[in-house]
Amino acid sequence: VQLVESGGGLVQPGGSLRLSCAGSGFTFSMYNMNWYRQTPGKGRDLVASITSAGGTTNYIDSVKGRFTISRDNAKNTVFLKMDSLKPEDTAVYYCNANWILAGRTYWGQGTQVTVSS
């Protein structure tokens, strides 16, 4: 099982990034997909989630209207489009696959997002 994130980097405040997470080794379409983020010395916080078929999305209040989660089950990939980025969005972003009924969850290795001028 692998989840491989990409698309992180350094961006100026107000800029945009699109994170991608490619899954392999499991039935991607059966899993709800989530993006978490973590800053040094703090826990990992859920940022956005999308159900297995993509019909429902949820976001934390601080990113609503700026971030968009989407998925392409044919390509086993989930995305996080981040617009109007702020310095407080700086974190390591992790992709998570979660199948609650089966009790299975998988994590990617994380990708650094730094918002700074």
Short mmCIF file of C-alpha atoms in Angstrom, two decimals:
data_model
loop_
_atom_site.label_atom_id
_atom_site.label_comp_id
_atom_site.label_asym_id
_atom_site.label_seq_id
_atom_site.Cartn_x
_atom_site.Cartn_y
_atom_site.Cartn_z
CA VAL A 1 0.00 0.00 0.00
CA GLN A 2 1.28 3.43 -0.94
CA LEU A 3 0.03 6.99 -0.80
CA VAL A 4 2.41 9.41 -2.48
CA GLU A 5 1.86 13.15 -2.11
CA SER A 6 3.27 15.77 -4.44
CA GLY A 7 2.82 19.44 -5.24
CA GLY A 8 4.07 21.09 -2.08
CA GLY A 9 6.55 23.94 -2.04
CA LEU A 10 7.18 27.57 -1.24
CA VAL A 11 4.56 30.12 -2.26
CA GLN A 12 3.93 33.77 -1.47
CA PRO A 13 0.89 34.84 0.53
CA GLY A 14 -2.14 34.99 -1.74
CA GLY A 15 -0.72 32.36 -4.05
CA SER A 16 -1.98 28.90 -4.98
CA LEU A 17 -0.81 25.32 -4.90
CA ARG A 18 -2.39 22.03 -5.88
CA LEU A 19 -1.46 18.96 -3.90
CA SER A 20 -1.90 15.50 -5.37
CA CYS A 21 -1.94 12.12 -3.66
CA ALA A 22 -1.71 8.94 -5.69
CA GLY A 23 -2.80 5.70 -4.09
CA SER A 24 -1.79 2.15 -4.97
CA GLY A 25 -2.07 -1.31 -3.49
CA PHE A 26 -5.62 -0.93 -2.24
CA THR A 27 -9.12 -0.35 -3.65
CA PHE A 28 -8.95 3.44 -3.76
CA SER A 29 -12.61 3.94 -4.66
CA MET A 30 -13.75 2.27 -1.44
CA TYR A 31 -12.00 4.75 0.81
CA ASN A 32 -12.91 8.17 2.08
CA MET A 33 -9.93 10.44 1.48
CA ASN A 34 -8.67 13.15 3.78
CA TRP A 35 -6.02 15.82 3.90
CA TYR A 36 -4.44 16.61 7.26
CA ARG A 37 -1.77 19.11 8.19
CA GLN A 38 0.74 19.33 10.99
CA THR A 39 3.02 22.07 12.30
CA PRO A 40 6.03 21.51 14.59
CA GLY A 41 5.03 20.71 18.15
CA LYS A 42 1.35 20.28 17.29
CA GLY A 43 -0.92 17.41 16.45
CA ARG A 44 -2.15 16.46 13.00
CA ASP A 45 -5.35 18.33 12.12
CA LEU A 46 -7.98 17.32 9.58
CA VAL A 47 -8.26 19.97 6.87
CA ALA A 48 -10.59 18.51 4.24
CA SER A 49 -12.34 15.26 3.47
CA ILE A 50 -14.19 13.66 0.58
CA THR A 51 -16.35 10.57 0.54
CA SER A 52 -15.49 7.49 -1.50
CA ALA A 53 -17.64 8.42 -4.49
CA GLY A 54 -16.85 12.10 -4.16
CA GLY A 55 -20.37 13.15 -3.36
CA THR A 56 -19.68 14.92 -0.08
CA THR A 57 -16.85 17.18 0.98
CA ASN A 58 -16.07 18.84 4.29
CA TYR A 59 -13.60 21.51 5.35
CA ILE A 60 -12.41 23.14 8.51
CA ASP A 61 -13.69 26.69 8.86
CA SER A 62 -10.30 28.33 8.33
CA VAL A 63 -9.98 26.97 4.77
CA LYS A 64 -13.60 27.13 3.57
CA GLY A 65 -13.84 29.09 0.36
CA ARG A 66 -10.09 28.84 -0.25
CA PHE A 67 -9.37 25.08 -0.46
CA THR A 68 -11.07 22.52 -2.68
CA ILE A 69 -10.74 18.77 -2.31
CA SER A 70 -11.54 16.52 -5.26
CA ARG A 71 -10.76 13.01 -6.45
CA ASP A 72 -10.39 10.99 -9.62
CA ASN A 73 -11.14 7.35 -8.82
CA ALA A 74 -10.14 6.27 -12.32
CA LYS A 75 -6.63 7.55 -11.57
CA ASN A 76 -6.59 6.64 -7.86
CA THR A 77 -5.76 10.23 -7.02
CA VAL A 78 -7.06 12.85 -4.61
CA PHE A 79 -6.29 16.55 -4.92
CA LEU A 80 -6.26 19.58 -2.68
CA LYS A 81 -6.40 22.90 -4.52
CA MET A 82 -5.30 25.68 -2.20
CA ASP A 83 -5.97 29.30 -3.14
CA SER A 84 -5.45 32.59 -1.31
CA LEU A 85 -2.80 30.94 0.82
CA LYS A 86 -1.88 32.50 4.14
CA PRO A 87 1.26 32.12 6.28
CA GLU A 88 -0.80 30.19 8.82
CA ASP A 89 -1.39 27.51 6.17
CA THR A 90 2.29 26.60 6.43
CA ALA A 91 2.52 22.95 7.49
CA VAL A 92 3.33 19.44 6.37
CA TYR A 93 0.27 18.16 4.54
CA TYR A 94 -0.60 14.47 4.76
CA CYS A 95 -2.92 12.39 2.63
CA ASN A 96 -5.04 9.80 4.44
CA ALA A 97 -7.21 6.96 3.14
CA ASN A 98 -9.83 5.73 5.55
CA TRP A 99 -12.35 2.87 5.29
CA ILE A 100 -14.21 3.11 8.57
CA LEU A 101 -16.26 -0.10 8.31
CA ALA A 102 -13.17 -2.18 7.52
CA GLY A 103 -11.07 -0.46 10.16
CA ARG A 104 -8.37 0.38 7.64
CA THR A 105 -6.43 3.61 7.34
CA TYR A 106 -3.31 4.51 5.39
CA TRP A 107 -1.05 7.56 5.42
CA GLY A 108 1.24 9.25 2.95
CA GLN A 109 4.69 10.53 3.80
CA GLY A 110 3.68 14.20 3.78
CA THR A 111 4.58 17.20 1.67
CA GLN A 112 5.78 20.55 2.97
CA VAL A 113 3.80 23.68 2.17
CA THR A 114 5.44 26.98 3.12
CA VAL A 115 3.63 30.29 2.66
CA SER A 116 6.06 33.16 3.04
CA SER A 117 7.15 36.34 1.33
#
